PDB file of C-alpha atoms and ligand atoms in Angstrom:
ATOM      1  CA  MET P   1     -71.147  -0.678  57.118  1.00  0.00           C
ATOM      2  CA  THR P   2     -72.940   1.256  54.465  1.00  0.00           C
ATOM      3  CA  THR P   3     -71.507   2.778  51.236  1.00  0.00           C
ATOM      4  CA  ALA P   4     -72.761   6.300  52.540  1.00  0.00           C
ATOM      5  CA  ALA P   5     -70.733   6.030  55.619  1.00  0.00           C
ATOM      6  CA  VAL P   6     -67.875   8.536  55.470  1.00  0.00           C
ATOM      7  CA  PRO P   7     -64.396   6.752  55.190  1.00  0.00           C
ATOM      8  CA  ILE P   8     -61.806   7.268  57.882  1.00  0.00           C
ATOM      9  CA  LEU P   9     -59.110   7.778  55.324  1.00  0.00           C
ATOM     10  CA  GLU P  10     -59.561   8.268  51.475  1.00  0.00           C
ATOM     11  CA  ALA P  11     -56.526   8.291  49.018  1.00  0.00           C
ATOM     12  CA  ASP P  12     -57.649   9.589  45.627  1.00  0.00           C
ATOM     13  CA  GLY P  13     -54.813   9.301  43.052  1.00  0.00           C
ATOM     14  CA  MET P  14     -52.117   9.993  45.523  1.00  0.00           C
ATOM     15  CA  SER P  15     -48.505   9.752  44.209  1.00  0.00           C
ATOM     16  CA  VAL P  16     -45.110   9.424  46.238  1.00  0.00           C
ATOM     17  CA  ARG P  17     -42.143  10.873  44.652  1.00  0.00           C
ATOM     18  CA  TYR P  18     -38.606  11.795  46.132  1.00  0.00           C
ATOM     19  CA  GLY P  19     -36.744  14.020  43.675  1.00  0.00           C
ATOM     20  CA  PRO P  20     -36.877  12.521  40.287  1.00  0.00           C
ATOM     21  CA  GLN P  21     -37.751   9.078  41.627  1.00  0.00           C
ATOM     22  CA  TRP P  22     -41.381   8.112  41.507  1.00  0.00           C
ATOM     23  CA  ILE P  23     -42.056   5.546  44.265  1.00  0.00           C
ATOM     24  CA  LEU P  24     -45.823   5.168  43.853  1.00  0.00           C
ATOM     25  CA  ARG P  25     -48.331   6.616  41.337  1.00  0.00           C
ATOM     26  CA  ASP P  26     -52.099   7.198  41.363  1.00  0.00           C
ATOM     27  CA  VAL P  27     -53.002   5.152  44.582  1.00  0.00           C
ATOM     28  CA  SER P  28     -56.682   5.256  45.466  1.00  0.00           C
ATOM     29  CA  PHE P  29     -58.411   3.468  48.190  1.00  0.00           C
ATOM     30  CA  ARG P  30     -60.517   3.971  51.315  1.00  0.00           C
ATOM     31  CA  VAL P  31     -60.089   2.801  54.787  1.00  0.00           C
ATOM     32  CA  GLU P  32     -63.585   2.296  56.039  1.00  0.00           C
ATOM     33  CA  ALA P  33     -64.827   2.818  59.631  1.00  0.00           C
ATOM     34  CA  GLY P  34     -64.325  -0.212  61.990  1.00  0.00           C
ATOM     35  CA  GLU P  35     -62.254  -2.180  59.374  1.00  0.00           C
ATOM     36  CA  CYS P  36     -58.550  -3.492  59.564  1.00  0.00           C
ATOM     37  CA  LEU P  37     -56.884  -2.895  56.084  1.00  0.00           C
ATOM     38  CA  GLY P  38     -53.675  -4.528  55.697  1.00  0.00           C
ATOM     39  CA  LEU P  39     -51.151  -2.882  53.426  1.00  0.00           C
ATOM     40  CA  VAL P  40     -48.666  -5.273  51.859  1.00  0.00           C
ATOM     41  CA  GLY P  41     -45.963  -5.354  49.191  1.00  0.00           C
ATOM     42  CA  PRO P  42     -42.346  -6.316  48.759  1.00  0.00           C
ATOM     43  CA  SER P  43     -39.803  -4.584  50.634  1.00  0.00           C
ATOM     44  CA  GLY P  44     -38.815  -1.147  49.344  1.00  0.00           C
ATOM     45  CA  THR P  45     -42.173  -0.643  47.430  1.00  0.00           C
ATOM     46  CA  GLY P  46     -43.117   2.213  49.277  1.00  0.00           C
ATOM     47  CA  LYS P  47     -45.425   1.179  52.199  1.00  0.00           C
ATOM     48  CA  SER P  48     -43.727   3.254  54.934  1.00  0.00           C
ATOM     49  CA  ALA P  49     -43.467   6.204  52.462  1.00  0.00           C
ATOM     50  CA  LEU P  50     -47.061   5.884  51.728  1.00  0.00           C
ATOM     51  CA  LEU P  51     -48.154   5.832  55.338  1.00  0.00           C
ATOM     52  CA  ARG P  52     -46.186   9.078  55.736  1.00  0.00           C
ATOM     53  CA  HIS P  53     -48.133  10.507  53.039  1.00  0.00           C
ATOM     54  CA  LEU P  54     -51.328   9.166  54.180  1.00  0.00           C
ATOM     55  CA  LEU P  55     -50.660  10.956  57.452  1.00  0.00           C
ATOM     56  CA  ALA P  56     -49.904  14.096  55.626  1.00  0.00           C
ATOM     57  CA  LEU P  57     -46.449  14.069  57.201  1.00  0.00           C
ATOM     58  CA  GLU P  58     -45.033  14.440  53.717  1.00  0.00           C
ATOM     59  CA  GLN P  59     -46.613  16.170  50.645  1.00  0.00           C
ATOM     60  CA  THR P  60     -48.080  13.970  47.905  1.00  0.00           C
ATOM     61  CA  ALA P  61     -46.856  14.477  44.485  1.00  0.00           C
ATOM     62  CA  GLY P  62     -50.327  14.281  43.130  1.00  0.00           C
ATOM     63  CA  GLY P  63     -53.942  13.354  44.104  1.00  0.00           C
ATOM     64  CA  HIS P  64     -55.960  14.095  47.286  1.00  0.00           C
ATOM     65  CA  LEU P  65     -56.046  12.868  50.749  1.00  0.00           C
ATOM     66  CA  SER P  66     -59.161  12.930  53.200  1.00  0.00           C
ATOM     67  CA  LEU P  67     -59.172  12.066  56.814  1.00  0.00           C
ATOM     68  CA  PHE P  68     -62.274  11.537  58.732  1.00  0.00           C
ATOM     69  CA  GLY P  69     -64.053  13.110  55.791  1.00  0.00           C
ATOM     70  CA  ARG P  70     -62.002  16.339  55.666  1.00  0.00           C
ATOM     71  CA  ARG P  71     -59.857  17.011  52.525  1.00  0.00           C
ATOM     72  CA  ILE P  72     -56.242  17.863  53.585  1.00  0.00           C
ATOM     73  CA  ASP P  73     -54.377  20.358  51.686  1.00  0.00           C
ATOM     74  CA  GLY P  74     -50.996  19.226  52.718  1.00  0.00           C
ATOM     75  CA  PRO P  75     -48.714  18.890  55.603  1.00  0.00           C
ATOM     76  CA  ASP P  76     -49.349  22.394  56.707  1.00  0.00           C
ATOM     77  CA  ASP P  77     -53.096  22.196  56.740  1.00  0.00           C
ATOM     78  CA  PRO P  78     -54.235  23.659  60.090  1.00  0.00           C
ATOM     79  CA  VAL P  79     -56.896  21.006  60.570  1.00  0.00           C
ATOM     80  CA  LEU P  80     -54.226  18.395  60.911  1.00  0.00           C
ATOM     81  CA  HIS P  81     -53.406  19.597  64.261  1.00  0.00           C
ATOM     82  CA  LEU P  82     -56.836  18.379  65.511  1.00  0.00           C
ATOM     83  CA  LEU P  83     -57.119  15.376  63.219  1.00  0.00           C
ATOM     84  CA  ARG P  84     -53.778  13.786  64.288  1.00  0.00           C
ATOM     85  CA  ARG P  85     -55.011  13.456  67.725  1.00  0.00           C
ATOM     86  CA  ARG P  86     -57.451  11.010  66.465  1.00  0.00           C
ATOM     87  CA  ILE P  87     -54.696   8.933  64.821  1.00  0.00           C
ATOM     88  CA  GLY P  88     -52.291   6.569  66.833  1.00  0.00           C
ATOM     89  CA  ILE P  89     -49.150   5.568  64.963  1.00  0.00           C
ATOM     90  CA  LEU P  90     -46.691   2.763  65.720  1.00  0.00           C
ATOM     91  CA  PHE P  91     -43.817   3.554  63.537  1.00  0.00           C
ATOM     92  CA  GLN P  92     -41.619   0.787  62.048  1.00  0.00           C
ATOM     93  CA  GLY P  93     -39.231  -0.374  64.797  1.00  0.00           C
ATOM     94  CA  GLY P  94     -41.316   1.398  67.468  1.00  0.00           C
ATOM     95  CA  ALA P  95     -39.304   4.601  67.471  1.00  0.00           C
ATOM     96  CA  LEU P  96     -39.392   4.872  71.280  1.00  0.00           C
ATOM     97  CA  PHE P  97     -37.091   7.719  72.634  1.00  0.00           C
ATOM     98  CA  SER P  98     -34.143   6.112  74.272  1.00  0.00           C
ATOM     99  CA  ALA P  99     -33.568   8.654  76.813  1.00  0.00           C
ATOM    100  CA  LEU P 100     -37.012   8.496  78.166  1.00  0.00           C
ATOM    101  CA  ASP P 101     -38.359   5.849  80.324  1.00  0.00           C
ATOM    102  CA  VAL P 102     -41.171   3.712  79.173  1.00  0.00           C
ATOM    103  CA  LEU P 103     -43.977   5.702  81.024  1.00  0.00           C
ATOM    104  CA  GLU P 104     -42.537   8.980  79.714  1.00  0.00           C
ATOM    105  CA  ASN P 105     -42.733   7.648  76.251  1.00  0.00           C
ATOM    106  CA  VAL P 106     -46.231   6.649  76.502  1.00  0.00           C
ATOM    107  CA  ALA P 107     -47.199   9.830  78.384  1.00  0.00           C
ATOM    108  CA  LEU P 108     -45.728  12.016  75.531  1.00  0.00           C
ATOM    109  CA  PRO P 109     -48.937  12.512  73.345  1.00  0.00           C
ATOM    110  CA  PRO P 110     -51.075  13.513  76.274  1.00  0.00           C
ATOM    111  CA  ARG P 111     -48.240  15.960  77.491  1.00  0.00           C
ATOM    112  CA  ALA P 112     -48.106  17.322  73.949  1.00  0.00           C
ATOM    113  CA  MET P 113     -51.712  18.234  74.641  1.00  0.00           C
ATOM    114  CA  HIS P 114     -50.687  20.166  77.772  1.00  0.00           C
ATOM    115  CA  LEU P 115     -52.493  17.741  79.991  1.00  0.00           C
ATOM    116  CA  PRO P 116     -51.031  17.814  83.523  1.00  0.00           C
ATOM    117  CA  THR P 117     -48.358  15.314  84.177  1.00  0.00           C
ATOM    118  CA  ASP P 118     -50.154  13.378  86.668  1.00  0.00           C
ATOM    119  CA  TRP P 119     -53.164  13.095  84.235  1.00  0.00           C
ATOM    120  CA  ALA P 120     -50.775  12.182  81.360  1.00  0.00           C
ATOM    121  CA  ASN P 121     -48.941   9.665  83.593  1.00  0.00           C
ATOM    122  CA  ALA P 122     -52.483   7.893  84.510  1.00  0.00           C
ATOM    123  CA  MET P 123     -53.434   7.746  80.811  1.00  0.00           C
ATOM    124  CA  ALA P 124     -50.099   6.079  80.143  1.00  0.00           C
ATOM    125  CA  ARG P 125     -50.613   3.560  82.817  1.00  0.00           C
ATOM    126  CA  VAL P 126     -53.822   2.542  81.434  1.00  0.00           C
ATOM    127  CA  ALA P 127     -52.618   2.428  77.892  1.00  0.00           C
ATOM    128  CA  LEU P 128     -49.593   0.149  79.064  1.00  0.00           C
ATOM    129  CA  SER P 129     -52.018  -2.154  80.808  1.00  0.00           C
ATOM    130  CA  GLU P 130     -54.246  -2.306  77.512  1.00  0.00           C
ATOM    131  CA  ALA P 131     -51.171  -3.070  75.612  1.00  0.00           C
ATOM    132  CA  GLY P 132     -50.193  -6.035  78.016  1.00  0.00           C
ATOM    133  CA  LEU P 133     -47.656  -4.486  79.974  1.00  0.00           C
ATOM    134  CA  ASP P 134     -47.564  -3.895  83.871  1.00  0.00           C
ATOM    135  CA  PRO P 135     -46.958  -0.068  84.292  1.00  0.00           C
ATOM    136  CA  ILE P 136     -45.326  -0.810  87.795  1.00  0.00           C
ATOM    137  CA  VAL P 137     -42.729  -3.393  86.465  1.00  0.00           C
ATOM    138  CA  THR P 138     -41.996  -1.708  83.034  1.00  0.00           C
ATOM    139  CA  GLY P 139     -42.916   1.946  83.468  1.00  0.00           C
ATOM    140  CA  HIS P 140     -39.633   3.114  84.719  1.00  0.00           C
ATOM    141  CA  LYS P 141     -37.489   0.952  82.435  1.00  0.00           C
ATOM    142  CA  LYS P 142     -35.585   2.552  79.357  1.00  0.00           C
ATOM    143  CA  PRO P 143     -36.422   1.182  75.996  1.00  0.00           C
ATOM    144  CA  ALA P 144     -32.961  -0.483  75.932  1.00  0.00           C
ATOM    145  CA  GLU P 145     -33.878  -2.635  79.075  1.00  0.00           C
ATOM    146  CA  LEU P 146     -36.914  -4.069  77.168  1.00  0.00           C
ATOM    147  CA  SER P 147     -37.218  -7.282  75.027  1.00  0.00           C
ATOM    148  CA  GLY P 148     -38.423  -6.850  71.621  1.00  0.00           C
ATOM    149  CA  GLY P 149     -41.722  -7.839  72.388  1.00  0.00           C
ATOM    150  CA  MET P 150     -42.084  -5.484  75.273  1.00  0.00           C
ATOM    151  CA  ALA P 151     -40.759  -2.549  73.269  1.00  0.00           C
ATOM    152  CA  THR P 152     -43.321  -3.128  70.645  1.00  0.00           C
ATOM    153  CA  ARG P 153     -46.096  -3.269  73.375  1.00  0.00           C
ATOM    154  CA  ALA P 154     -44.792  -0.159  74.866  1.00  0.00           C
ATOM    155  CA  ALA P 155     -44.951   1.696  71.295  1.00  0.00           C
ATOM    156  CA  LEU P 156     -48.389   0.291  71.051  1.00  0.00           C
ATOM    157  CA  ALA P 157     -49.371   1.840  74.239  1.00  0.00           C
ATOM    158  CA  ARG P 158     -47.989   5.146  73.134  1.00  0.00           C
ATOM    159  CA  ALA P 159     -50.080   4.591  69.878  1.00  0.00           C
ATOM    160  CA  ILE P 160     -53.406   4.068  71.762  1.00  0.00           C
ATOM    161  CA  VAL P 161     -52.957   6.396  74.659  1.00  0.00           C
ATOM    162  CA  LEU P 162     -55.368   8.968  73.373  1.00  0.00           C
ATOM    163  CA  GLY P 163     -57.892   6.246  72.474  1.00  0.00           C
ATOM    164  CA  PRO P 164     -57.370   6.840  68.583  1.00  0.00           C
ATOM    165  CA  GLU P 165     -60.193   6.345  66.136  1.00  0.00           C
ATOM    166  CA  LEU P 166     -57.556   5.230  63.610  1.00  0.00           C
ATOM    167  CA  LEU P 167     -54.559   3.153  64.502  1.00  0.00           C
ATOM    168  CA  VAL P 168     -51.736   2.854  62.003  1.00  0.00           C
ATOM    169  CA  LEU P 169     -49.227   0.067  62.555  1.00  0.00           C
ATOM    170  CA  ASP P 170     -45.927  -0.220  60.492  1.00  0.00           C
ATOM    171  CA  GLU P 171     -44.555  -3.736  60.696  1.00  0.00           C
ATOM    172  CA  PRO P 172     -45.447  -4.104  64.172  1.00  0.00           C
ATOM    173  CA  THR P 173     -44.166  -7.811  64.505  1.00  0.00           C
ATOM    174  CA  GLN P 174     -40.992  -7.262  62.504  1.00  0.00           C
ATOM    175  CA  GLY P 175     -38.037  -8.772  64.445  1.00  0.00           C
ATOM    176  CA  LEU P 176     -40.061 -10.561  66.917  1.00  0.00           C
ATOM    177  CA  ASP P 177     -39.861 -14.309  67.502  1.00  0.00           C
ATOM    178  CA  PRO P 178     -42.874 -16.055  66.097  1.00  0.00           C
ATOM    179  CA  PRO P 179     -44.516 -16.769  69.696  1.00  0.00           C
ATOM    180  CA  VAL P 180     -43.944 -13.286  70.708  1.00  0.00           C
ATOM    181  CA  ALA P 181     -45.334 -12.043  67.423  1.00  0.00           C
ATOM    182  CA  ARG P 182     -48.302 -14.424  67.928  1.00  0.00           C
ATOM    183  CA  ALA P 183     -48.907 -13.184  71.461  1.00  0.00           C
ATOM    184  CA  PHE P 184     -48.720  -9.526  70.131  1.00  0.00           C
ATOM    185  CA  VAL P 185     -51.316 -10.268  67.491  1.00  0.00           C
ATOM    186  CA  THR P 186     -53.696 -11.831  69.956  1.00  0.00           C
ATOM    187  CA  ALA P 187     -53.214  -8.620  72.105  1.00  0.00           C
ATOM    188  CA  LEU P 188     -54.173  -6.529  69.032  1.00  0.00           C
ATOM    189  CA  ARG P 189     -57.272  -8.698  68.341  1.00  0.00           C
ATOM    190  CA  GLU P 190     -58.415  -8.286  71.887  1.00  0.00           C
ATOM    191  CA  LEU P 191     -57.758  -4.502  71.668  1.00  0.00           C
ATOM    192  CA  ARG P 192     -59.729  -4.225  68.411  1.00  0.00           C
ATOM    193  CA  HIS P 193     -62.433  -6.218  70.083  1.00  0.00           C
ATOM    194  CA  ARG P 194     -62.678  -3.862  73.093  1.00  0.00           C
ATOM    195  CA  SER P 195     -62.270  -0.354  71.158  1.00  0.00           C
ATOM    196  CA  SER P 196     -63.551  -1.247  67.735  1.00  0.00           C
ATOM    197  CA  SER P 197     -60.947   1.319  66.426  1.00  0.00           C
ATOM    198  CA  THR P 198     -60.113   1.317  62.590  1.00  0.00           C
ATOM    199  CA  VAL P 199     -56.729  -0.260  61.743  1.00  0.00           C
ATOM    200  CA  LEU P 200     -54.316   0.495  58.829  1.00  0.00           C
ATOM    201  CA  LEU P 201     -51.604  -2.253  59.306  1.00  0.00           C
ATOM    202  CA  VAL P 202     -48.476  -2.615  57.085  1.00  0.00           C
ATOM    203  CA  THR P 203     -47.013  -5.958  57.595  1.00  0.00           C
ATOM    204  CA  HIS P 204     -44.685  -8.421  55.801  1.00  0.00           C
ATOM    205  CA  ASP P 205     -46.011 -11.280  57.817  1.00  0.00           C
ATOM    206  CA  LEU P 206     -48.674 -13.415  56.390  1.00  0.00           C
ATOM    207  CA  GLU P 207     -49.727 -14.817  59.789  1.00  0.00           C
ATOM    208  CA  THR P 208     -50.297 -11.386  61.079  1.00  0.00           C
ATOM    209  CA  LEU P 209     -52.167 -10.470  58.134  1.00  0.00           C
ATOM    210  CA  ARG P 210     -54.405 -13.279  58.180  1.00  0.00           C
ATOM    211  CA  ALA P 211     -55.091 -12.996  61.966  1.00  0.00           C
ATOM    212  CA  LEU P 212     -56.269  -9.309  61.574  1.00  0.00           C
ATOM    213  CA  ALA P 213     -56.915  -8.007  58.122  1.00  0.00           C
ATOM    214  CA  ASP P 214     -60.471  -7.466  56.961  1.00  0.00           C
ATOM    215  CA  ARG P 215     -59.321  -6.375  53.473  1.00  0.00           C
ATOM    216  CA  ILE P 216     -55.766  -6.244  52.107  1.00  0.00           C
ATOM    217  CA  ALA P 217     -54.165  -3.807  49.420  1.00  0.00           C
ATOM    218  CA  VAL P 218     -51.250  -4.913  47.707  1.00  0.00           C
ATOM    219  CA  LEU P 219     -48.676  -2.426  46.439  1.00  0.00           C
ATOM    220  CA  GLY P 220     -46.059  -3.316  43.663  1.00  0.00           C
ATOM    221  CA  GLU P 221     -44.453  -2.224  40.526  1.00  0.00           C
ATOM    222  CA  GLY P 222     -45.027   1.336  41.756  1.00  0.00           C
ATOM    223  CA  LYS P 223     -48.664   1.253  42.047  1.00  0.00           C
ATOM    224  CA  LEU P 224     -51.566  -0.325  44.082  1.00  0.00           C
ATOM    225  CA  LEU P 225     -51.859  -3.621  42.224  1.00  0.00           C
ATOM    226  CA  THR P 226     -55.102  -4.837  43.963  1.00  0.00           C
ATOM    227  CA  ILE P 227     -57.349  -4.390  46.992  1.00  0.00           C
ATOM    228  CA  GLY P 228     -60.208  -6.658  48.424  1.00  0.00           C
ATOM    229  CA  THR P 229     -60.877  -9.405  50.809  1.00  0.00           C
ATOM    230  CA  PRO P 230     -58.298 -11.801  51.723  1.00  0.00           C
ATOM    231  CA  ASP P 231     -60.092 -14.349  49.499  1.00  0.00           C
ATOM    232  CA  GLU P 232     -60.241 -12.012  46.568  1.00  0.00           C
ATOM    233  CA  VAL P 233     -56.737 -10.809  46.850  1.00  0.00           C
ATOM    234  CA  THR P 234     -55.019 -14.056  47.260  1.00  0.00           C
ATOM    235  CA  ARG P 235     -56.789 -15.383  44.089  1.00  0.00           C
ATOM    236  CA  TYR P 236     -55.858 -12.328  42.139  1.00  0.00           C
ATOM    237  CA  ASP P 237     -54.056 -13.361  38.968  1.00  0.00           C
ATOM    238  CA  HIS P 238     -50.642 -11.311  39.120  1.00  0.00           C
ATOM    239  CA  PRO P 239     -47.256 -12.609  39.443  1.00  0.00           C
ATOM    240  CA  VAL P 240     -46.141 -10.355  42.368  1.00  0.00           C
ATOM    241  CA  VAL P 241     -49.425 -10.828  44.207  1.00  0.00           C
ATOM    242  CA  HIS P 242     -49.170 -14.575  43.491  1.00  0.00           C
ATOM    243  CA  ASP P 243     -45.598 -14.658  44.956  1.00  0.00           C
ATOM    244  CA  TYR P 244     -46.457 -12.787  48.039  1.00  0.00           C
ATOM    245  CA  PHE P 245     -49.405 -14.918  48.989  1.00  0.00           C
ATOM    246  CA  GLN P 246     -47.493 -18.181  48.319  1.00  0.00           C
ATOM    247  CA  GLY P 247     -48.117 -20.189  51.524  1.00  0.00           C
ATOM    248  CA  TRP P 248     -51.276 -18.241  52.572  1.00  0.00           C
ATOM    249  CA  ARG P 249     -53.351 -21.366  52.049  1.00  0.00           C
ATOM    250  CA  THR P 250     -51.069 -23.663  54.231  1.00  0.00           C
ATOM    251  CA  LEU P 251     -51.396 -21.310  57.150  1.00  0.00           C
ATOM    252  CA  ALA P 252     -53.453 -22.607  60.034  1.00  0.00           C
TER     253      ALA P 252
HETATM  254  N1  ADP T   1     -37.253  10.332  52.617  1.00  0.00           N
HETATM  255  C1  ADP T   1     -36.909   9.764  51.420  1.00  0.00           C
HETATM  256  N2  ADP T   1     -36.123  10.301  50.464  1.00  0.00           N
HETATM  257  C2  ADP T   1     -35.775   9.718  49.483  1.00  0.00           C
HETATM  258  N3  ADP T   1     -36.125   8.388  49.212  1.00  0.00           N
HETATM  259  C3  ADP T   1     -36.922   7.841  50.031  1.00  0.00           C
HETATM  260  C4  ADP T   1     -37.435   8.412  51.270  1.00  0.00           C
HETATM  261  N4  ADP T   1     -38.293   7.619  52.019  1.00  0.00           N
HETATM  262  C5  ADP T   1     -38.226   6.455  51.273  1.00  0.00           C
HETATM  263  N5  ADP T   1     -37.565   6.470  50.088  1.00  0.00           N
HETATM  264  C6  ADP T   1     -37.327   5.576  49.045  1.00  0.00           C
HETATM  265  O1  ADP T   1     -38.625   5.105  48.760  1.00  0.00           O
HETATM  266  C7  ADP T   1     -38.869   3.789  48.645  1.00  0.00           C
HETATM  267  C8  ADP T   1     -39.764   3.033  49.436  1.00  0.00           C
HETATM  268  O2  ADP T   1     -39.181   3.037  50.801  1.00  0.00           O
HETATM  269  P1  ADP T   1     -40.049   2.531  51.885  1.00  0.00           P
HETATM  270  O3  ADP T   1     -41.393   3.290  52.003  1.00  0.00           O
HETATM  271  O4  ADP T   1     -39.198   2.539  53.099  1.00  0.00           O
HETATM  272  O5  ADP T   1     -40.403   1.008  51.600  1.00  0.00           O
HETATM  273  P2  ADP T   1     -41.175  -0.159  52.277  1.00  0.00           P
HETATM  274  O6  ADP T   1     -41.589   0.360  53.540  1.00  0.00           O
HETATM  275  O7  ADP T   1     -42.204  -0.729  51.329  1.00  0.00           O
HETATM  276  O8  ADP T   1     -40.043  -1.249  52.383  1.00  0.00           O
HETATM  277  C9  ADP T   1     -37.309   3.146  48.745  1.00  0.00           C
HETATM  278  O9  ADP T   1     -36.593   3.253  47.481  1.00  0.00           O
HETATM  279  C10 ADP T   1     -36.613   4.342  49.434  1.00  0.00           C
HETATM  280  O10 ADP T   1     -35.258   4.388  49.463  1.00  0.00           O
HETATM  281 MG1   MG T   2     -41.281   0.001  55.558  1.00  0.00          MG
END
């Protein structure tokens, strides 16, 4: 990685505001090609809201966003139509469509690109296998028939079905039992190994963070408190950061 490389994502002084309420101010950071950047912070600090802004799903209240080296003017920027195909998103809670079966859910992104159904379904089967699900066993189940771990894998399959250069994961292990969460993290590590994609990972779970993140950004008090390697960030002298990473060193 050289400093001259174009970052996959760059936030420059971005702010998040809903009506009169400022959630985050002046957030600047980059996601470099090939890295896994962990985004953490106490519940309600604005991690999910920031992700929506970083994906240009919502209008920033200030600053600039670039994706793949292209400056984005806002949610209506016509270039987004093409750039979004290069980004896979696993939303908090999975967000599978309950009326569709698993295969149909995973086939949605290629269908949205007007690929033929057979082709989209074939891509969906590959993605399900990559996410650790047997397409024959799970493809025709409805989301409600899946365990938490399987639903998360199905959501991962949908996020990777187009072979994204940037994979965005919002609390992927939330609500999973520790062994299931661990198995999911292992699957993610293997996936990264195979595809060398760039990952932006929001998580509460220190174990997940420790297993995956090359760098960590910490949100708190309405701003980006610090960003750096796990070693740098966990030693950063700030009460919120200190509280957050208590227990980090005792992890295996
Ligand atoms: N669409 C919205 N409209 C108004 N307020 C919102 C909206 N989305 C999030 N918020 C507020 O922004 C804050 C951060 O929420 P969120 O990003 O979900 O936090 P986190 O993901 O860090 O737990 C919360 O106070 C939440 O109520
Ligand atoms: Mg959230």
